[in-house]
Short mmCIF file of C-alpha atoms in Angstrom, two decimals:
data_model
loop_
_atom_site.label_atom_id
_atom_site.label_comp_id
_atom_site.label_asym_id
_atom_site.label_seq_id
_atom_site.Cartn_x
_atom_site.Cartn_y
_atom_site.Cartn_z
CA MET A 1 14.21 9.15 14.66
CA LYS A 2 10.88 8.25 13.12
CA HIS A 3 10.23 11.87 12.27
CA PHE A 4 13.71 12.22 10.84
CA ILE A 5 13.21 9.25 8.52
CA GLY A 6 9.82 10.55 7.47
CA LEU A 7 11.19 14.04 6.82
CA THR A 8 14.08 12.62 4.81
CA LEU A 9 11.79 10.51 2.69
CA LEU A 10 9.41 13.39 2.09
CA THR A 11 12.27 15.68 1.15
CA LEU A 12 13.89 13.26 -1.23
CA SER A 13 10.73 11.84 -2.71
CA VAL A 14 9.84 12.30 -6.31
CA GLN A 15 6.68 14.34 -6.43
CA SER A 16 5.72 13.67 -10.04
CA PHE A 17 3.48 10.66 -9.58
CA ALA A 18 3.31 8.30 -12.47
CA ASP A 19 -0.24 7.86 -13.59
CA ASP A 20 -0.12 4.13 -13.92
CA SER A 21 -0.34 1.72 -11.01
CA HIS A 22 0.19 -1.98 -11.47
CA CYS A 23 -1.18 -2.90 -8.13
CA GLN A 24 -3.66 -5.70 -8.63
CA PRO A 25 -6.11 -6.90 -5.99
CA GLN A 26 -4.24 -10.22 -5.84
CA VAL A 27 -0.97 -8.46 -5.08
CA GLU A 28 -0.29 -6.92 -1.73
CA CYS A 29 -0.73 -3.19 -2.15
CA VAL A 30 0.15 -0.17 -0.06
CA GLU A 31 -1.20 3.34 -0.18
CA VAL A 32 1.28 5.81 -1.59
CA GLY A 33 2.32 8.57 0.78
CA GLN A 34 0.88 6.94 3.86
CA TRP A 35 2.74 5.52 6.85
CA GLU A 36 1.54 2.04 7.74
CA LEU A 37 2.07 0.58 11.17
CA SER A 38 1.07 -2.89 12.31
CA LEU A 39 1.88 -5.05 15.28
CA ALA A 40 1.88 -8.83 15.19
CA VAL A 41 1.07 -10.38 18.54
CA GLY A 42 1.39 -14.07 19.05
CA ALA A 43 3.81 -16.93 19.51
CA GLY A 44 6.75 -17.80 17.38
CA GLY A 45 10.44 -17.69 16.96
CA ILE A 46 13.49 -18.35 14.88
CA THR A 47 15.56 -21.34 15.80
CA ASN A 48 19.23 -20.62 16.16
CA PRO A 49 21.44 -23.22 14.50
CA LEU A 50 24.53 -22.05 16.40
CA PHE A 51 25.97 -24.01 19.29
CA GLU A 52 24.85 -22.19 22.44
CA GLY A 53 22.89 -19.80 20.26
CA ASP A 54 19.64 -18.63 21.77
CA ASP A 55 16.49 -19.03 19.73
CA ILE A 56 15.00 -15.70 18.79
CA PRO A 57 11.49 -15.25 20.16
CA LEU A 58 8.86 -13.59 17.97
CA LEU A 59 6.12 -12.50 20.31
CA LEU A 60 5.64 -8.87 19.31
CA VAL A 61 6.71 -7.99 15.80
CA PRO A 62 6.22 -4.40 14.64
CA TYR A 63 5.80 -3.63 10.97
CA ILE A 64 6.31 -0.11 9.69
CA SER A 65 6.42 1.03 6.11
CA TYR A 66 6.18 4.13 3.97
CA TYR A 67 5.94 4.06 0.18
CA ASN A 68 6.26 7.12 -1.96
CA ASP A 69 6.01 7.06 -5.73
CA LYS A 70 9.55 5.74 -6.04
CA LEU A 71 11.11 5.64 -2.60
CA PHE A 72 10.04 3.17 0.01
CA PHE A 73 10.92 2.24 3.54
CA ASP A 74 9.69 -1.15 4.68
CA ASN A 75 10.81 -2.34 8.11
CA SER A 76 14.54 -2.73 7.72
CA THR A 77 14.71 -1.97 4.00
CA LEU A 78 15.13 1.35 2.25
CA GLY A 79 14.60 1.27 -1.50
CA TYR A 80 14.14 3.24 -4.67
CA THR A 81 12.05 1.75 -7.45
CA LEU A 82 13.58 2.25 -10.88
CA VAL A 83 10.88 0.53 -12.89
CA GLU A 84 7.38 -0.62 -11.99
CA ALA A 85 5.83 -2.35 -14.99
CA PRO A 86 2.76 -4.61 -15.22
CA ASN A 87 4.81 -7.79 -15.03
CA TYR A 88 7.96 -6.76 -13.20
CA ASP A 89 9.62 -4.17 -11.05
CA ILE A 90 13.23 -3.28 -10.35
CA SER A 91 14.42 -1.46 -7.24
CA LEU A 92 17.65 -0.45 -5.62
CA VAL A 93 17.60 -1.46 -1.97
CA THR A 94 19.70 -1.26 1.15
CA GLU A 95 19.09 -3.20 4.33
CA LEU A 96 20.75 -4.80 7.32
CA ASN A 97 22.23 -8.20 6.70
CA GLY A 98 20.30 -10.80 8.68
CA GLU A 99 23.17 -13.13 9.49
CA LYS A 100 24.12 -11.29 12.66
CA LYS A 101 20.85 -12.20 14.35
CA PHE A 102 22.18 -15.64 15.19
CA PHE A 103 25.27 -14.16 16.79
CA SER A 104 23.54 -11.82 19.18
CA ARG A 105 24.98 -11.86 22.65
CA PHE A 106 22.07 -9.95 24.09
CA HIS A 107 19.88 -12.05 26.30
CA PRO A 108 18.00 -11.23 29.50
CA ALA A 109 20.28 -13.65 31.29
CA ASN A 110 23.28 -11.58 30.26
CA ILE A 111 21.86 -8.65 32.21
CA ILE A 112 20.64 -10.57 35.20
CA ALA A 113 23.70 -12.72 35.66
CA PRO A 114 26.61 -11.78 33.46
CA SER A 115 29.09 -14.59 33.37
CA GLY A 116 32.10 -12.31 33.37
CA SER A 117 34.17 -15.06 31.89
CA LEU A 118 34.66 -13.27 28.62
CA SER A 119 35.25 -9.75 27.56
CA GLU A 120 32.57 -7.95 25.56
CA GLY A 121 34.57 -8.44 22.42
CA GLY A 122 34.83 -12.11 23.12
CA LYS A 123 38.47 -12.18 22.13
CA ASP A 124 39.74 -13.90 25.22
CA VAL A 125 41.49 -17.15 24.59
CA ILE A 126 39.26 -20.01 25.63
CA ASP A 127 39.93 -23.49 26.76
CA GLU A 128 40.61 -25.47 23.66
CA PRO A 129 37.74 -27.67 22.55
CA VAL A 130 38.18 -31.39 22.82
CA ILE A 131 38.68 -32.93 19.43
CA ASP A 132 37.87 -36.58 18.96
CA SER A 133 37.28 -36.99 15.27
CA GLY A 134 39.56 -34.69 13.40
CA ASN A 135 40.03 -30.98 13.30
CA PRO A 136 38.16 -28.24 11.47
CA THR A 137 40.87 -27.63 8.96
CA GLY A 138 41.55 -31.23 8.16
CA PRO A 139 43.56 -34.10 9.51
CA SER A 140 47.00 -32.82 8.59
CA GLU A 141 47.49 -30.63 11.62
CA GLY A 142 48.27 -31.78 15.10
CA LEU A 143 45.62 -33.18 17.39
CA ASP A 144 45.46 -33.39 21.13
CA THR A 145 43.75 -36.72 21.07
CA PRO A 146 45.06 -40.16 20.28
CA ASN A 147 45.21 -41.07 16.64
CA GLU A 148 42.88 -44.02 17.10
CA ASN A 149 40.06 -41.58 17.70
CA ILE A 150 40.48 -40.08 14.28
CA ASP A 151 37.72 -41.01 11.90
CA PRO A 152 38.88 -39.75 8.54
CA ASP A 153 36.14 -38.13 6.53
CA PRO A 154 35.86 -39.90 3.15
CA ASN A 155 34.84 -36.64 1.51
CA ASP A 156 37.82 -34.87 3.03
CA LYS A 157 35.53 -32.24 4.48
CA PRO A 158 36.29 -30.48 7.72
CA VAL A 159 35.13 -32.53 10.64
CA LYS A 160 33.51 -30.90 13.60
CA PRO A 161 35.07 -31.16 17.02
CA ALA A 162 33.16 -33.31 19.48
CA THR A 163 32.47 -30.23 21.54
CA PRO A 164 31.33 -27.52 19.17
CA ILE A 165 32.81 -24.11 19.53
CA SER A 166 30.55 -21.42 20.92
CA PHE A 167 30.40 -18.16 19.00
CA LYS A 168 30.31 -16.43 22.37
CA ASP A 169 33.92 -17.39 22.87
CA LEU A 170 35.05 -15.89 19.60
CA ALA A 171 35.48 -12.40 18.20
CA ASN A 172 32.27 -10.47 17.84
CA ARG A 173 30.51 -10.88 14.50
CA SER A 174 29.38 -7.45 13.44
CA TRP A 175 26.23 -6.12 11.85
CA ALA A 176 26.61 -5.39 8.15
CA LEU A 177 24.73 -3.10 5.83
CA ASP A 178 24.01 -4.43 2.35
CA ALA A 179 22.98 -2.68 -0.84
CA GLY A 180 21.87 -4.15 -4.13
CA VAL A 181 19.09 -4.80 -6.57
CA LEU A 182 15.64 -6.29 -5.97
CA ILE A 183 13.69 -7.64 -8.93
CA HIS A 184 10.19 -9.11 -8.99
CA ALA A 185 8.56 -10.80 -11.96
CA TYR A 186 4.84 -11.55 -11.98
CA PHE A 187 3.20 -14.23 -14.11
CA GLY A 188 -0.54 -14.09 -13.92
CA GLU A 189 -2.18 -13.47 -10.60
CA ARG A 190 -0.60 -16.26 -8.66
CA HIS A 191 3.05 -16.55 -9.58
CA LYS A 192 5.77 -14.28 -8.34
CA PHE A 193 9.52 -14.63 -8.80
CA THR A 194 11.97 -12.65 -6.72
CA ALA A 195 15.68 -12.15 -7.25
CA GLN A 196 17.75 -10.04 -4.92
CA TRP A 197 21.47 -9.44 -5.21
CA MET A 198 23.11 -7.70 -2.28
CA HIS A 199 26.65 -6.86 -1.36
CA ASP A 200 28.24 -5.50 1.76
CA VAL A 201 28.67 -1.74 1.68
CA SER A 202 29.73 -1.43 5.31
CA GLY A 203 33.07 -3.17 4.85
CA GLN A 204 32.29 -5.85 7.41
CA TYR A 205 32.28 -9.11 5.49
CA GLN A 206 33.13 -7.68 2.06
CA GLY A 207 31.10 -10.26 0.18
CA GLN A 208 27.72 -10.71 -1.43
CA HIS A 209 24.63 -12.89 -1.40
CA VAL A 210 21.83 -13.67 -3.81
CA LEU A 211 18.31 -14.71 -2.89
CA VAL A 212 16.01 -16.25 -5.48
CA SER A 213 12.48 -17.35 -4.66
CA TYR A 214 9.20 -18.36 -6.21
CA LYS A 215 5.90 -17.67 -4.49
CA PHE A 216 2.62 -19.28 -5.41
CA GLN A 217 -0.64 -17.86 -4.20
CA ALA A 218 -2.90 -20.82 -3.70
CA PRO A 219 -6.52 -20.55 -4.84
CA LEU A 220 -9.01 -20.21 -2.00
CA PRO A 221 -12.81 -19.82 -1.98
CA GLN A 222 -13.61 -16.30 -3.12
CA SER A 223 -15.76 -15.72 -0.07
CA TRP A 224 -12.70 -16.17 2.14
CA PRO A 225 -10.92 -12.91 2.97
CA ALA A 226 -7.70 -14.87 3.09
CA LYS A 227 -4.42 -15.50 1.33
CA LEU A 228 -2.35 -18.66 1.28
CA GLN A 229 1.13 -18.34 -0.09
CA LEU A 230 3.67 -21.10 -0.66
CA SER A 231 7.28 -20.27 -1.34
CA VAL A 232 10.44 -22.06 -2.34
CA GLY A 233 13.84 -20.66 -3.08
CA GLY A 234 17.52 -20.56 -2.40
CA HIS A 235 19.91 -18.19 -0.69
CA TRP A 236 23.46 -18.21 -2.04
CA LYS A 237 26.11 -16.66 0.15
CA SER A 238 29.63 -15.84 -0.92
CA ALA A 239 32.74 -17.29 0.66
CA GLU A 240 33.49 -13.92 2.25
CA LEU A 241 30.12 -13.83 4.00
CA ILE A 242 30.32 -17.38 5.29
CA GLU A 243 33.93 -16.85 6.31
CA HIS A 244 33.09 -13.69 8.25
CA TYR A 245 30.20 -15.17 10.22
CA TYR A 246 30.82 -18.91 10.33
CA GLY A 247 34.55 -19.12 9.76
CA ILE A 248 37.15 -19.33 12.51
CA ASN A 249 40.38 -17.53 11.89
CA ALA A 250 43.23 -15.64 13.50
CA GLN A 251 41.02 -12.90 14.96
CA ASP A 252 39.24 -15.50 17.07
CA ASN A 253 42.41 -16.22 19.06
CA LEU A 254 42.14 -19.96 18.66
CA PRO A 255 45.01 -22.17 17.54
CA ASP A 256 45.26 -22.75 13.81
CA LYS A 257 44.02 -26.28 14.14
CA TYR A 258 40.53 -24.99 15.03
CA HIS A 259 40.32 -22.63 12.12
CA TYR A 260 37.47 -23.07 9.66
CA GLN A 261 37.65 -21.60 6.17
CA GLY A 262 34.30 -20.45 4.79
CA GLU A 263 33.33 -21.21 1.22
CA SER A 264 30.35 -20.09 -0.81
CA GLY A 265 27.19 -22.12 -0.40
CA LEU A 266 23.53 -22.33 -1.32
CA SER A 267 20.84 -22.73 1.34
CA PRO A 268 17.46 -23.81 -0.06
CA PHE A 269 14.29 -22.90 1.79
CA VAL A 270 10.55 -23.57 1.76
CA GLY A 271 7.83 -21.54 3.40
CA VAL A 272 4.11 -21.09 3.85
CA ALA A 273 2.14 -18.03 4.92
CA PHE A 274 -1.56 -17.75 5.64
CA ASN A 275 -3.43 -14.56 6.42
CA TYR A 276 -7.13 -14.31 7.24
CA LYS A 277 -8.73 -10.92 7.55
CA ILE A 278 -11.00 -10.85 10.59
CA ASN A 279 -12.02 -7.19 10.35
CA GLU A 280 -10.56 -3.86 9.24
CA SER A 281 -7.98 -3.87 12.02
CA TRP A 282 -7.22 -7.49 12.77
CA GLN A 283 -6.07 -10.41 10.74
CA PHE A 284 -4.99 -13.89 11.69
CA LYS A 285 -1.45 -14.61 10.65
CA PHE A 286 0.43 -17.87 10.34
CA SER A 287 3.82 -18.28 8.77
CA ALA A 288 6.47 -20.96 8.77
CA LYS A 289 9.74 -21.25 6.94
CA ARG A 290 12.56 -23.78 6.97
CA GLU A 291 15.98 -22.96 5.60
CA PHE A 292 18.26 -25.90 4.94
CA LEU A 293 21.69 -24.55 5.69
CA SER A 294 24.33 -25.13 3.08
CA ASP A 295 27.08 -27.61 3.93
CA GLU A 296 29.51 -24.72 3.95
CA ILE A 297 27.58 -23.23 6.89
CA SER A 298 26.47 -26.37 8.70
CA ASN A 299 30.02 -27.80 8.61
CA SER A 300 31.26 -24.88 10.65
CA PRO A 301 32.25 -25.86 14.20
CA LEU A 302 30.02 -23.01 15.35
CA VAL A 303 26.89 -24.58 13.87
CA GLU A 304 24.96 -27.30 15.64
CA GLU A 305 21.80 -27.60 13.51
CA ASP A 306 21.44 -28.12 9.77
CA VAL A 307 18.30 -26.01 9.52
CA ALA A 308 16.96 -22.68 10.71
CA ASP A 309 13.20 -22.50 11.23
CA THR A 310 10.98 -19.47 11.48
CA PHE A 311 7.48 -19.85 12.87
CA PHE A 312 4.76 -17.45 13.90
CA VAL A 313 1.06 -17.74 14.70
CA GLY A 314 -1.01 -14.90 16.06
CA GLY A 315 -2.89 -11.76 15.24
CA LEU A 316 -1.81 -8.76 13.25
CA TYR A 317 -3.26 -5.41 14.28
CA ALA A 318 -3.11 -2.55 11.78
CA PHE A 319 -3.07 0.90 13.36
CA ASP A 320 -5.20 3.56 11.73
CA LEU A 321 -2.72 6.38 11.12
CA MET B 1 1.83 43.26 -16.07
CA ALA B 2 -1.57 41.95 -15.01
CA ALA B 3 -3.26 43.99 -17.73
CA SER B 4 -0.96 42.65 -20.41
CA LEU B 5 -1.69 39.13 -19.28
CA LEU B 6 -5.38 39.80 -19.65
CA PHE B 7 -4.77 40.75 -23.26
CA VAL B 8 -2.41 37.90 -24.02
CA ILE B 9 -4.55 35.04 -22.75
CA PRO B 10 -7.68 35.79 -24.82
CA HIS B 11 -5.45 36.35 -27.82
CA LEU B 12 -3.85 32.91 -27.44
CA ASN B 13 -7.22 31.24 -27.00
CA ALA B 14 -8.54 32.88 -30.12
CA GLN B 15 -5.46 31.82 -32.06
CA ASP B 16 -5.80 28.26 -30.79
CA ARG B 17 -9.44 28.11 -31.86
CA SER B 18 -8.73 29.59 -35.27
CA SER B 19 -6.29 26.77 -36.03
CA GLU B 20 -9.07 24.22 -35.66
CA GLN B 21 -10.97 23.75 -38.86
CA ALA B 22 -13.47 21.21 -37.59
CA SER B 23 -15.56 20.44 -34.59
CA LEU B 24 -14.83 17.30 -32.60
CA LYS B 25 -17.09 16.00 -29.86
CA ILE B 26 -16.51 12.95 -27.72
CA LYS B 27 -19.09 12.09 -25.08
CA PRO B 28 -18.95 11.42 -22.23
CA LEU B 29 -16.07 13.72 -21.36
CA THR B 30 -15.16 11.89 -18.18
CA CYS B 31 -14.38 8.30 -17.34
CA ILE B 32 -14.71 7.13 -13.75
CA VAL B 33 -12.36 4.52 -12.30
CA LYS B 34 -12.26 3.10 -8.83
CA ARG B 35 -8.69 4.14 -8.09
CA ILE B 36 -6.14 6.45 -9.65
CA GLY B 37 -4.01 4.59 -12.13
CA GLU B 38 -6.60 1.98 -13.09
CA GLN B 39 -7.32 1.71 -16.79
CA CYS B 40 -10.67 3.01 -17.97
CA GLN B 41 -12.45 1.46 -20.92
CA MET B 42 -15.67 2.96 -22.21
CA THR B 43 -17.72 3.32 -25.35
CA VAL B 44 -18.06 6.95 -26.38
CA LYS B 45 -20.10 8.72 -28.97
CA LEU B 46 -17.69 10.29 -31.43
CA SER B 47 -18.78 12.99 -33.83
CA TRP B 48 -16.86 15.43 -35.95
CA GLN B 49 -17.71 17.81 -38.76
CA THR B 50 -15.77 19.78 -41.34
CA ALA B 51 -16.84 22.32 -43.91
CA THR B 52 -15.29 20.43 -46.77
CA PRO B 53 -14.67 16.68 -47.33
CA GLN B 54 -11.56 15.57 -45.49
CA ASN B 55 -9.23 12.61 -45.24
CA ALA B 56 -8.95 12.70 -41.49
CA CYS B 57 -7.62 10.53 -38.70
CA LEU B 58 -8.41 10.43 -35.00
CA TYR B 59 -5.39 10.23 -32.65
CA GLN B 60 -5.25 9.40 -28.96
CA GLY B 61 -2.16 11.31 -28.00
CA ASP B 62 0.37 10.13 -30.58
CA THR B 63 -1.48 6.91 -31.36
CA ARG B 64 -3.65 6.82 -34.46
CA LEU B 65 -7.00 5.16 -33.76
CA LYS B 66 -9.02 5.42 -36.96
CA CYS B 67 -9.08 7.17 -40.35
CA TRP B 68 -11.84 8.28 -42.68
CA GLN B 69 -11.67 9.16 -46.37
CA ALA B 70 -13.35 12.19 -47.95
CA VAL B 71 -16.11 12.76 -45.42
CA THR B 72 -17.53 15.92 -43.91
CA ASN B 73 -19.14 14.50 -40.82
CA VAL B 74 -18.95 11.36 -38.74
CA THR B 75 -21.05 10.13 -35.88
CA GLU B 76 -20.31 6.70 -34.53
CA PRO B 77 -19.64 4.81 -31.29
CA MET B 78 -16.07 4.02 -30.40
CA THR B 79 -14.45 2.08 -27.57
CA ILE B 80 -11.51 3.85 -25.97
CA LYS B 81 -9.07 2.90 -23.23
CA LEU B 82 -7.13 5.35 -21.11
CA ASP B 83 -5.54 5.39 -17.68
CA LYS B 84 -4.99 9.14 -17.35
CA ASN B 85 -6.30 12.39 -18.78
CA MET B 86 -5.85 12.17 -22.54
CA THR B 87 -6.36 14.50 -25.49
CA PHE B 88 -7.86 13.16 -28.70
CA TYR B 89 -6.86 14.90 -31.94
CA LEU B 90 -8.50 14.99 -35.34
CA ARG B 91 -5.82 15.55 -37.99
CA ASP B 92 -5.91 15.75 -41.75
CA ALA B 93 -3.83 13.71 -44.18
CA GLU B 94 -0.83 15.96 -43.54
CA THR B 95 -1.36 15.49 -39.77
CA LYS B 96 -2.40 19.11 -39.48
CA LEU B 97 -4.60 19.62 -36.47
CA LEU B 98 -8.28 20.01 -37.30
CA ALA B 99 -9.77 19.71 -33.81
CA LYS B 100 -9.09 18.26 -30.41
CA GLN B 101 -10.96 17.11 -27.33
CA GLN B 102 -9.73 16.13 -23.88
CA ILE B 103 -11.20 13.22 -21.94
CA GLN B 104 -10.63 13.15 -18.21
CA VAL B 105 -10.16 10.19 -15.90
CA ASN B 106 -11.56 10.70 -12.44
CA ALA B 107 -11.17 8.29 -9.54
CA MET B 108 -13.85 7.46 -6.99
CA VAL B 109 -11.09 6.94 -4.47
CA SER B 110 -8.42 9.59 -4.61
CA LYS B 111 -5.85 7.39 -2.90
CA LYS B 112 -3.05 5.94 -4.94
CA TYR B 113 -1.66 2.49 -4.40
CA ARG B 114 1.45 0.62 -5.45
CA ARG B 115 2.89 -2.81 -4.95
CA LYS B 116 4.34 -3.66 -1.58
CA LEU B 117 7.84 -4.80 -2.46
CA LYS B 118 9.01 -6.26 0.82
CA SER B 119 6.80 -8.43 2.97
CA ASP B 120 8.89 -8.98 6.02
CA TRP B 121 11.96 -7.95 7.91
CA SER B 122 15.24 -8.55 6.15
CA LEU B 123 16.45 -9.98 9.42
CA PHE B 124 13.97 -12.89 9.52
#
């Protein structure tokens, strides 16, 4: 597979190298025409905001990339750079949508001791959740609990059931492939703006999402072979995306009263990343990110936490290819 | 075919030289940068001569750098910037070519670099 990707990139690549490079020492640079492979080894993970969702461990994280003059492949992203100017660049990109990671049913426990209570597709009808404070679609539909337990929401927002609904009991949320435009703008040596618009090209959720971020490279003593980067941004997701992953509808085989209609929402995030180069092969790596889930996601009966955190601390080894 | 080529090439070179009515020298002929694509800035010694007084201009590619009025020879320092091999042209008032000189950009490191556009997995 690796050879196939490499052969494809080499075949399709534009051979007429532009003579100008805008890669500055302060900006992360890659050698053109060279595969790069690194392996991060350490401790970390991504917290899963879903009810009964397993946190995603990050213990060994491989990084692989190949940049040609225009084409590039970087981990899960394939792109083609249209413009690379001193202060900005514009690329067409395609990559896997990351939302599915929270809905993964794969876990070592699933192999060791499969529960057998649900089919692989997860479409079996489950025991209905106990509702004690309303229902996901609003108070107008019937409830199984006495009316005195209803606590009307003053904002008229969907109210979560007392027992959240596990995604494992619902229809399988599928992987989606996105395509779109990635734009970077650089102001001086320390300021970088990113805007990325993506839409589903695999026909899974049939929506779009936009990520906008600002990264600041903090000044450090020049003698330090290190980088400290602070980031802030927002991730807007369309109603179709939120509906597909966090909504509950007819395909989930639950009664209408448990249905949840997804709407578009903006999830802000903040992050920090620190890298310290120890030698030619090793660098110390620390990164942390918190995404504050939009109300439209966190109000879903599937979601238990309001935030999703990513954390990693360890070493990054660069292989000499 | 090979023989005809041998005749054609010297003929073209002679024709090219005959169209130049001045001599243009720019030294040094090579600028060294650390990496391919980096901009080179250096001060060169520019000199040109013509048989008769000329209103002439020096061009870097299509960009006009400097003009002189009614002179037959010039020798002066000049600061130039270039990020790739570039030809300098001396043209008269009607932009007719009088002479030309190429300056090369060589890199100490032959590797080429570009910005890394993604820093992490799209899934994280």
